[in-house]
Amino acid sequence: MCGIVGYVGKNNPIESLIDGLKKLEYRGYDSSGIAIKGNNNIQIIKSTGRIIELEDKIKETKLIKSNLGIAHTRWATHGEANEINAHPHKVGKVTLVHNGIIENARDLKNKLVNEGIVFRSETDTEVAAAVINAYYKGNPIQAITKAIKQLKGSFAFGLIFEDQDKLYAVRKDSPLIVGIGEDENFIASDIAAIIKYTDKYMLLDDNEVVELSKNEVNVYKDGEKIDKKVETSNISIEDANKGSYKHFMLKEIMEEPIVLQRTLNKYLKKPSKLFDVSDYEEIHIVACGSALYAGMVGRVLLEEKANIRCITECASEYRYKKVIYDRKTLVILVSQSGETADTIAAMRKAHEEGIDTLAIVNVTTSTIAREAKNSIFIEAGPEIAVATTKAYLLQVAMFSLIALNTAKSKELEKNYEKIVDEGKHISKYLNKILKDKDIFKEVGKELKNCKDAFYIGRGIDYAICKEGSLKLKEVSYTHSDAYEAGELKHGTISLIEDDMPVIAVITDEKIKDKTESNVIEVEARAAKIFTITNDDSIKNHHFKYVVEKISDYFQPILIVPPLQLIGYYTADSRNLDIDKPRNLAKSVTVE
Ligand code: F6R
């Protein structure tokens, strides 16, 4: 939710700020803005819409001379997406950009209004600027340190002061990194935004304030200077670019064999103790969206293969519900970004109850990676498309390994070595599926005009259908839903109309006959059946794609790319903005 970038250094800041915003556009894209500082004045330019519109506006503007600036791309929370609400916001001497939510903004605003402050926007960000300005008596570190004590909620702020030539930043529960360059320094929501300029970065912990000039970076905690470690990022410039692909989403799907094999090999060669959860009597898998659906696949594997009691719950419910921890419980948190607000809150709830947590996470510098008791890193590399693909696949694969190692430890799996060996070569099956991508392009064309679709499956196939359905709806704007195949006839079947696409996933040997019967029921109501299966003997009603039959542990992995490609190509057939679907943002750092 919202991307921040800031620059101070030898150059004019515009180029790196715009570059950075373009890389952060996945975090929000309904409006954007920059503020640059001249001698004693600040120039602010804002625009609604995409970064390109801001860029056009900047080209038409006479710019002041500057080497210090901040910029922001917005996913609106407080107030609609218009120019007034777009960041940066300036109050008095303070100009700032913000990612997060100030939960007590209304109370603070009322107080400040009574003191005579006039607000122009509806945002919580302008309130934060006013609070900092109220404390500002010429010492930015002091003002920021005092002001953040008044703010409840989450924030990453990039700040400039009218009478200072330095860049300032602070964060709490929202991501922000400090980039260390040569004669230039940066702040950014994510390293990908500045990787073109530097791979050296520093992580800020909650409430640490950073002061940056061209050649110096100082970090303060409670007003005292502290030492911070400089780290080197392993992401490459190519990771942050589309290359020859039309969309990041397709690029990221095509990367799946490589990232999957790399991660699997690492963990198969040297199985970590973290993959054995046999010490626990109950597992709670808690996450949001696709990460939750990966967890649903995990639940079936853990129950069926490792005979372990398991529940899945979306983090926004889990964080507020009464959870009964009366058995030795492990909470597994799944998150690509590691910054999803509800998942963070669920993790902290478990910690407060003294419950162990294990995170399955991609971004190693994230809050969840840093706070969870233990973490398994999926090593998907940066995922830029808003809709997750390769990270979801790897999340599923981590559950395959957890189920496998737990089953082994409980002496429930006799074929462990054979399955490990299969895991070491799994990318060859994925490569074959991805070579067939044009088959799914044709399916996408066929679905071009459909308004509704259903996904059906049983057991683990149903769990995978949840993700297939989400992919179709979020990128192609097709209304779609996933059902347990046997459940459809309890009401929903009345929605089936002539030629309505029903995508059936059939891999689970034990219940495939049952799913096939459900397919016949909907076909009898004139639905158009698209079957994805691992069994060539299953009837082809309208379209059938058969993946390799492999061990139950890894089988779900092979169903994922066909479903992702159907979503992708349906959206592509409609010429949609696939990497940035409307109303979405990649990292949901607000409740
Ligand atoms: C859908 C999608 C979202 C995320 C969800 C959780 O394609 O990407 O549903 O899976 O917002 O995000 P993370 O995994 O970052 O916690």
XYZ file of C-alpha atoms and ligand atoms in Angstrom:
607
model
C 0.000 0.000 0.000
C 1.768 3.078 -1.233
C 5.392 3.313 -2.282
C 7.967 5.779 -1.017
C 11.274 6.837 -2.458
C 13.647 9.593 -1.419
C 16.948 10.928 -2.756
C 19.769 13.169 -1.574
C 23.063 13.439 -3.429
C 25.190 14.652 -6.284
C 22.424 14.675 -8.899
C 19.099 16.260 -9.522
C 16.656 13.909 -7.740
C 13.960 13.724 -10.422
C 15.365 10.830 -12.447
C 15.932 8.495 -9.512
C 12.639 9.457 -7.885
C 10.640 8.698 -11.030
C 12.635 5.517 -11.668
C 11.964 4.441 -8.112
C 8.261 5.229 -8.300
C 7.920 3.174 -11.476
C 9.416 0.184 -9.653
C 7.103 0.764 -6.705
C 3.959 1.269 -8.734
C 2.867 -2.266 -7.792
C 2.310 -0.928 -4.260
C -0.365 1.536 -5.329
C -1.202 3.368 -8.482
C -4.114 5.719 -8.118
C -2.116 8.948 -7.734
C 1.452 10.062 -7.174
C 3.613 13.058 -6.377
C 7.085 14.426 -5.708
C 8.551 17.183 -3.592
C 11.997 18.616 -4.325
C 13.891 21.088 -2.222
C 15.650 24.151 -3.586
C 17.561 26.770 -1.598
C 14.817 27.652 0.825
C 11.750 26.522 -0.961
C 9.968 23.279 -1.748
C 8.315 22.482 -5.064
C 5.516 19.906 -5.058
C 4.036 18.290 -8.162
C 1.180 15.794 -7.963
C -1.021 13.937 -10.367
C -3.861 11.436 -10.303
C -3.479 8.211 -12.267
C -0.289 6.409 -13.148
C 3.341 7.542 -12.714
C 3.538 8.282 -16.431
C 1.001 11.066 -15.895
C 3.128 12.557 -13.120
C 6.155 12.278 -15.378
C 4.342 14.188 -18.157
C 3.355 16.883 -15.707
C 6.937 17.208 -14.434
C 8.177 17.592 -18.037
C 5.819 20.549 -18.509
C 6.899 22.231 -15.252
C 9.803 24.626 -14.747
C 11.738 22.891 -11.999
C 13.809 24.465 -9.250
C 17.472 23.466 -8.852
C 17.653 20.631 -6.380
C 19.539 17.602 -5.107
C 17.041 16.455 -2.471
C 13.556 15.068 -2.898
C 10.844 12.615 -1.861
C 8.197 10.868 -3.931
C 5.138 8.708 -3.418
C 2.754 6.444 -5.300
C -0.597 6.063 -3.557
C -3.167 3.395 -2.844
C -5.868 5.540 -1.282
C -7.052 4.827 2.256
C -8.105 8.172 3.784
C -9.879 10.211 1.157
C -10.450 9.616 -2.524
C -7.692 9.428 -5.107
C -7.452 13.081 -6.144
C -4.594 15.563 -6.369
C -5.312 17.197 -3.025
C -5.113 13.882 -1.188
C -2.069 12.709 -3.165
C 1.255 12.895 -1.292
C 3.553 14.710 -0.509
C 1.751 16.824 2.109
C 3.246 20.040 3.417
C 2.391 21.646 6.742
C 4.541 24.545 7.882
C 8.165 23.582 7.385
C 7.500 19.858 7.068
C 6.828 18.009 3.816
C 6.257 14.276 3.952
C 5.222 11.112 2.169
C 3.638 8.250 4.063
C 2.911 4.551 3.742
C 0.620 3.110 6.403
C -2.328 4.310 8.461
C -2.419 6.696 11.415
C -5.223 5.187 13.452
C -5.700 8.137 15.803
C -5.630 10.706 12.971
C -9.187 11.886 13.668
C -8.515 12.711 17.342
C -5.223 14.403 16.526
C -6.847 16.393 13.731
C -9.663 17.644 15.997
C -7.095 18.829 18.513
C -5.012 20.571 15.843
C -8.067 22.195 14.252
C -8.947 23.634 17.679
C -5.428 25.058 17.762
C -6.087 26.809 14.458
C -4.404 24.482 11.970
C -6.186 24.410 8.618
C -6.120 21.096 6.747
C -6.487 20.908 3.001
C -6.781 17.164 2.428
C -8.780 14.320 3.959
C -5.636 12.303 4.670
C -4.148 10.995 7.885
C -0.774 11.890 6.344
C -1.401 15.627 6.497
C -2.250 15.188 10.181
C 1.098 13.453 10.751
C 2.865 16.327 8.967
C 1.082 18.809 11.237
C 2.042 16.882 14.383
C 5.713 16.801 13.345
C 5.602 20.481 12.394
C 4.135 21.337 15.800
C 7.212 19.789 17.444
C 9.690 21.272 14.982
C 11.879 23.971 16.512
C 14.878 23.571 14.162
C 15.919 20.010 15.130
C 14.311 17.405 12.830
C 15.470 14.358 14.845
C 13.917 15.767 18.007
C 10.681 16.728 16.263
C 10.260 13.330 14.594
C 11.172 11.422 17.778
C 8.608 13.348 19.823
C 5.885 13.284 17.163
C 5.941 9.545 16.519
C 5.145 8.969 20.207
C 1.781 10.635 19.489
C 0.981 8.513 16.436
C -0.885 5.222 16.660
C -0.908 2.803 13.738
C 1.661 2.102 11.074
C 3.914 4.419 9.164
C 6.917 4.752 6.952
C 7.634 8.449 6.433
C 10.039 10.177 4.078
C 10.512 13.810 5.122
C 12.132 17.019 4.059
C 12.235 20.243 6.055
C 12.091 23.652 4.408
C 15.201 24.884 6.234
C 17.322 21.688 6.183
C 19.348 20.177 3.340
C 19.008 16.595 4.533
C 16.573 13.780 3.948
C 14.827 12.160 6.928
C 12.849 8.959 7.385
C 11.288 6.829 10.094
C 9.208 3.670 10.126
C 6.944 1.581 12.338
C 5.186 -1.548 11.041
C 5.570 -0.401 7.422
C 8.552 -1.265 5.255
C 11.347 1.177 4.522
C 14.983 0.622 3.643
C 17.906 3.017 3.423
C 20.028 2.759 0.258
C 23.720 3.655 0.525
C 25.189 4.954 -2.723
C 28.307 6.850 -3.761
C 27.842 10.553 -3.175
C 24.139 9.827 -2.977
C 21.795 8.099 -0.558
C 18.237 6.876 -0.778
C 15.194 5.724 1.095
C 12.687 3.347 -0.471
C 9.835 1.003 0.389
C 11.683 -1.784 -1.339
C 15.235 -2.373 -2.595
C 13.992 -3.013 -6.168
C 13.171 0.713 -6.395
C 16.833 1.716 -6.102
C 18.750 -1.383 -7.231
C 19.724 0.470 -10.411
C 21.733 2.865 -8.205
C 22.972 0.730 -5.326
C 22.800 -2.773 -3.850
C 23.934 -1.614 -0.386
C 21.200 -1.066 2.114
C 20.387 -0.709 5.786
C 17.261 -1.933 7.541
C 15.477 0.362 9.932
C 13.774 -1.065 13.002
C 10.567 0.374 14.423
C 10.823 4.015 15.508
C 14.409 4.476 14.324
C 14.942 7.841 12.652
C 17.449 8.210 9.827
C 19.132 11.397 8.629
C 20.755 11.283 5.198
C 23.000 13.688 3.369
C 25.058 13.164 0.203
C 27.886 11.369 2.071
C 26.491 10.516 5.464
C 23.786 8.326 6.966
C 23.021 8.575 10.689
C 20.433 6.517 12.525
C 18.897 7.562 15.868
C 16.796 5.696 18.424
C 15.074 7.860 21.060
C 17.314 10.726 19.966
C 20.567 8.764 20.491
C 22.817 7.857 17.563
C 23.088 4.102 16.993
C 25.154 1.830 14.711
C 23.485 -0.087 11.896
C 24.764 -2.855 9.680
C 25.076 -2.247 5.929
C 23.878 -5.262 3.922
C 24.199 -6.196 0.242
C 21.144 -7.177 -1.744
C 21.268 -10.198 -4.044
C 18.531 -9.015 -6.396
C 19.604 -8.067 -9.885
C 18.532 -5.226 -12.148
C 16.932 -7.859 -14.443
C 14.750 -9.058 -11.552
C 13.192 -5.633 -11.440
C 12.617 -5.440 -15.233
C 10.155 -7.173 -17.560
C 12.734 -8.083 -20.183
C 11.042 -9.208 -23.381
C 7.834 -10.291 -21.649
C 4.636 -8.381 -22.194
C 3.835 -8.458 -18.486
C 5.623 -9.184 -15.223
C 2.923 -11.735 -14.459
C 3.899 -13.860 -17.464
C 7.613 -13.368 -16.750
C 7.092 -14.519 -13.182
C 5.084 -17.590 -14.225
C 7.854 -18.488 -16.691
C 10.428 -18.191 -13.895
C 8.640 -20.856 -11.860
C 10.745 -23.881 -12.876
C 13.968 -22.075 -11.987
C 12.930 -20.602 -8.666
C 11.145 -23.774 -7.630
C 14.071 -26.045 -8.386
C 16.533 -23.668 -6.770
C 14.535 -23.529 -3.538
C 13.598 -27.217 -3.478
C 17.163 -28.330 -4.110
C 18.421 -26.162 -1.303
C 16.004 -27.656 1.192
C 16.047 -31.216 -0.184
C 19.824 -31.418 -0.033
C 19.971 -30.298 3.556
C 16.553 -30.755 5.187
C 16.170 -28.189 7.922
C 14.582 -29.106 11.244
C 12.010 -26.416 10.500
C 10.287 -28.714 8.002
C 9.521 -31.264 10.719
C 6.527 -30.085 12.762
C 5.886 -33.460 14.398
C 6.482 -31.981 17.865
C 3.205 -30.119 17.646
C -0.290 -31.454 18.264
C -2.055 -28.796 16.245
C -1.096 -26.466 13.421
C -2.829 -23.180 12.621
C -2.044 -21.876 9.146
C -2.806 -18.159 9.032
C -2.457 -15.873 6.014
C -4.365 -13.738 3.518
C -5.472 -14.233 -0.091
C -3.308 -16.516 -2.195
C -0.999 -17.176 0.747
C -4.021 -18.517 2.634
C -4.916 -20.702 -0.340
C -1.376 -22.097 -0.343
C -2.004 -22.855 3.315
C -5.217 -24.706 2.400
C -3.164 -27.022 0.186
C -0.761 -27.380 3.107
C -3.570 -28.278 5.492
C -4.726 -31.187 3.327
C -1.153 -32.484 2.974
C -0.428 -32.176 6.693
C -3.646 -33.929 7.651
C -3.507 -36.669 5.073
C 0.189 -37.383 4.915
C 1.482 -36.390 8.352
C -1.667 -37.155 10.313
C -1.518 -33.855 12.118
C -4.475 -31.755 13.252
C -4.569 -28.548 11.236
C -6.772 -25.521 10.629
C -6.515 -22.654 8.155
C -7.870 -19.206 8.920
C -7.610 -15.851 7.192
C -5.470 -13.535 9.267
C -8.071 -10.753 9.431
C -10.399 -13.145 11.306
C -7.764 -14.960 13.315
C -6.357 -11.778 14.816
C -9.701 -10.898 16.456
C -11.320 -14.262 17.154
C -11.125 -16.324 20.293
C -8.524 -18.952 19.550
C -8.359 -21.930 21.876
C -4.747 -22.925 22.361
C -5.272 -26.042 24.461
C -2.817 -28.252 22.619
C 0.828 -27.787 21.750
C 0.241 -25.501 18.789
C 2.379 -24.055 16.004
C 1.114 -21.063 14.054
C 2.415 -21.069 10.470
C 2.241 -17.642 8.837
C 2.447 -17.492 5.066
C 3.322 -14.226 3.358
C 5.163 -13.255 0.206
C 5.797 -9.681 1.302
C 6.094 -10.362 5.011
C 4.370 -7.011 5.508
C 0.668 -7.906 5.368
C -0.854 -6.053 8.322
C -3.357 -8.743 9.320
C -0.776 -11.522 9.122
C 1.632 -9.493 11.260
C -1.132 -8.957 13.826
C -1.971 -12.692 13.860
C 1.715 -13.477 14.429
C 1.921 -11.035 17.334
C -1.265 -12.475 18.833
C 0.317 -15.947 18.823
C 3.492 -14.548 20.419
C 1.456 -12.850 23.154
C -0.080 -16.238 23.965
C 3.375 -17.833 24.100
C 2.709 -19.842 20.937
C 5.527 -20.793 18.540
C 5.432 -19.300 15.047
C 6.960 -20.387 11.767
C 6.850 -18.016 8.805
C 6.943 -19.039 5.157
C 8.073 -15.802 3.615
C 9.757 -14.374 0.533
C 11.073 -10.968 1.566
C 13.875 -11.700 4.019
C 14.046 -8.137 5.291
C 10.339 -7.983 6.126
C 8.651 -7.564 9.493
C 7.334 -11.140 9.546
C 10.759 -12.545 8.616
C 12.314 -10.562 11.416
C 9.720 -11.212 14.111
C 8.588 -14.802 13.580
C 10.202 -17.329 15.882
C 11.476 -19.238 12.831
C 11.321 -18.569 9.097
C 11.523 -20.614 5.928
C 12.516 -18.416 2.979
C 10.996 -19.318 -0.368
C 13.586 -17.473 -2.487
C 11.204 -16.516 -5.273
C 13.146 -13.312 -5.962
C 11.251 -10.047 -6.355
C 7.647 -10.476 -7.431
C 6.521 -7.326 -9.196
C 3.135 -8.242 -10.714
C 0.432 -7.459 -8.190
C -1.090 -10.928 -8.596
C 1.202 -13.480 -7.020
C 2.310 -16.464 -9.097
C 5.805 -17.818 -8.439
C 5.639 -16.978 -4.737
C 2.339 -18.864 -4.360
C 3.854 -21.867 -6.123
C 6.812 -21.854 -3.748
C 4.568 -21.464 -0.721
C 2.740 -24.619 -1.819
C 6.090 -26.372 -2.338
C 7.190 -25.492 1.206
C 4.072 -27.196 2.541
C 4.942 -30.253 0.411
C 8.300 -30.372 2.221
C 6.801 -29.785 5.654
C 4.280 -32.596 5.138
C 6.966 -34.907 3.727
C 9.487 -34.341 6.508
C 6.851 -34.523 9.230
C 5.465 -37.762 7.763
C 8.998 -39.162 7.670
C 9.673 -38.186 11.239
C 6.400 -39.844 12.316
C 7.390 -42.931 10.320
C 4.389 -42.520 8.066
C 6.292 -42.273 4.790
C 8.097 -45.302 3.437
C 9.007 -43.781 0.099
C 10.806 -40.726 1.461
C 13.984 -41.137 -0.621
C 12.044 -41.726 -3.811
C 9.905 -38.644 -3.235
C 12.973 -36.520 -2.437
C 14.488 -37.710 -5.685
C 11.339 -36.746 -7.570
C 11.489 -33.285 -5.968
C 15.008 -32.795 -7.309
C 13.769 -33.098 -10.903
C 10.366 -31.555 -10.708
C 11.169 -28.542 -12.886
C 11.225 -30.760 -15.994
C 7.468 -31.279 -15.611
C 6.880 -27.590 -15.079
C 8.970 -26.733 -18.143
C 6.814 -29.026 -20.227
C 3.629 -27.305 -19.020
C 5.053 -23.856 -19.675
C 6.110 -24.894 -23.174
C 2.408 -25.560 -23.746
C 1.482 -22.027 -22.760
C -0.135 -21.293 -26.120
C -2.738 -23.949 -25.350
C -3.834 -21.776 -22.437
C -3.699 -18.693 -24.610
C -6.425 -20.320 -26.689
C -8.414 -21.035 -23.511
C -7.982 -17.381 -22.548
C -9.391 -16.314 -25.926
C -12.324 -18.649 -25.406
C -13.034 -17.106 -22.017
C -12.712 -13.571 -23.385
C -16.421 -12.828 -23.213
C -17.435 -14.901 -20.239
C -18.837 -13.038 -17.250
C -18.891 -15.840 -14.684
C -16.912 -19.004 -14.098
C -16.758 -21.773 -11.544
C -13.841 -23.859 -10.377
C -14.637 -27.222 -8.837
C -12.590 -29.900 -7.139
C -12.518 -32.031 -4.017
C -9.972 -32.238 -1.228
C -6.619 -30.888 -2.305
C -8.025 -30.101 -5.753
C -10.567 -27.772 -4.166
C -7.779 -25.953 -2.317
C -5.969 -25.381 -5.631
C -9.230 -24.254 -7.253
C -9.470 -21.422 -4.706
C -6.265 -19.953 -6.113
C -7.217 -20.625 -9.749
C -10.466 -18.780 -9.231
C -8.771 -15.852 -7.486
C -6.258 -15.511 -10.338
C -9.043 -15.360 -12.927
C -11.103 -12.836 -11.020
C -8.357 -10.457 -9.929
C -6.595 -10.038 -13.264
C -9.432 -10.552 -15.778
C -12.322 -9.096 -13.705
C -14.390 -12.217 -14.362
C -16.741 -13.081 -11.549
C -15.631 -16.511 -10.453
C -15.884 -18.811 -7.493
C -14.384 -22.073 -6.339
C -16.577 -24.802 -4.916
C -16.090 -28.162 -3.338
C -17.403 -30.176 -6.285
C -20.015 -31.973 -4.177
C -21.318 -28.720 -2.731
C -22.345 -27.047 -5.969
C -25.682 -28.799 -6.180
C -26.761 -27.427 -2.798
C -27.906 -24.184 -4.343
C -25.209 -22.717 -6.547
C -25.890 -25.049 -9.470
C -28.939 -22.867 -10.216
C -26.480 -20.293 -11.576
C -25.137 -22.597 -14.280
C -26.183 -21.333 -17.684
C -25.474 -22.408 -21.262
C -21.740 -22.339 -22.023
C -20.732 -21.124 -18.572
C -17.107 -22.189 -18.057
C -16.563 -24.681 -15.256
C -12.919 -25.481 -14.612
C -12.597 -28.873 -12.953
C -9.397 -29.959 -11.212
C -9.163 -33.723 -10.823
C -5.986 -35.228 -9.405
C -6.957 -36.848 -6.139
C -7.092 -40.555 -6.928
C -9.401 -41.475 -4.016
C -12.195 -39.149 -4.993
C -11.748 -38.541 -8.697
C -14.822 -40.612 -9.603
C -16.892 -38.411 -7.318
C -15.607 -35.219 -8.942
C -16.240 -36.695 -12.371
C -19.868 -37.282 -11.401
C -20.155 -33.638 -10.359
C -18.675 -32.609 -13.695
C -21.351 -34.599 -15.466
C -24.031 -32.871 -13.379
C -22.927 -29.418 -14.514
C -22.357 -30.539 -18.072
C -25.946 -31.739 -18.108
C -26.879 -28.087 -17.379
C -24.912 -27.044 -20.498
C -21.767 -25.788 -18.754
C -18.545 -25.810 -20.778
C -16.061 -28.048 -18.981
C -12.333 -27.347 -18.854
C -10.574 -30.201 -17.068
C -7.069 -30.084 -15.615
C -6.023 -33.514 -14.472
C -3.161 -35.956 -14.023
C -5.205 -38.843 -15.407
C -5.447 -39.306 -19.132
C -8.371 -41.702 -18.793
C -10.647 -38.916 -17.558
C -13.224 -37.913 -20.150
C -12.622 -34.819 -22.228
C -15.924 -32.918 -22.276
C -14.782 -29.728 -23.970
C -11.124 -29.109 -23.043
C -8.699 -31.305 -21.156
C -5.103 -30.748 -20.136
C -3.167 -33.597 -18.584
C -0.128 -33.020 -16.374
C 2.334 -35.691 -15.286
C 1.167 -37.952 -12.476
C 3.661 -37.559 -9.622
C 3.652 -38.126 -5.862
C 0.748 -36.656 -3.902
C 3.173 -34.330 -2.105
C 4.250 -32.529 -5.253
C 1.212 -33.066 -7.485
C -0.489 -29.736 -6.579
C 2.555 -27.863 -7.894
C 1.876 -29.058 -11.445
C -1.723 -27.847 -11.420
C -0.770 -24.303 -10.499
C 0.741 -23.003 -13.796
C -2.197 -24.090 -15.993
C -4.610 -22.221 -13.716
C -2.364 -19.152 -13.552
C -2.015 -19.136 -17.344
C -5.793 -19.362 -17.813
C -6.214 -16.282 -15.602
C -3.382 -14.453 -17.336
C -4.466 -15.148 -20.910
C -8.121 -14.387 -20.212
C -7.042 -10.955 -18.963
C -4.674 -10.572 -21.929
C -7.458 -11.386 -24.388
C -9.284 -8.400 -22.861
C -6.230 -6.162 -23.111
C -6.250 -5.389 -19.419
C -3.555 -3.820 -17.277
C -2.574 -7.230 -15.941
C 0.304 -6.262 -13.674
C -1.737 -3.601 -11.931
C -5.365 -4.685 -11.676
C -7.808 -2.016 -10.561
C -8.252 -1.324 -6.828
C -5.401 -3.603 -5.792
C -1.964 -3.162 -4.301
C 0.592 -5.847 -3.820
C 1.481 -5.362 -0.238
C -1.539 -4.832 2.012
C 0.029 -3.013 4.933
C -3.283 -1.727 6.275
C -6.132 -3.605 7.935
C -3.326 -12.400 -4.995
C -2.391 -11.889 -4.019
C -2.886 -11.635 -2.654
C -1.789 -11.920 -1.613
C -2.243 -11.454 -0.228
C -1.221 -11.765 0.839
O -2.713 -12.634 -6.218
O -1.251 -11.636 -4.324
O -4.043 -12.343 -2.355
O -1.509 -13.292 -1.616
O -2.488 -10.088 -0.257
O -0.011 -11.113 0.575
P 1.332 -11.596 1.249
O 1.625 -12.959 0.728
O 2.338 -10.586 0.838
O 1.080 -11.616 2.728
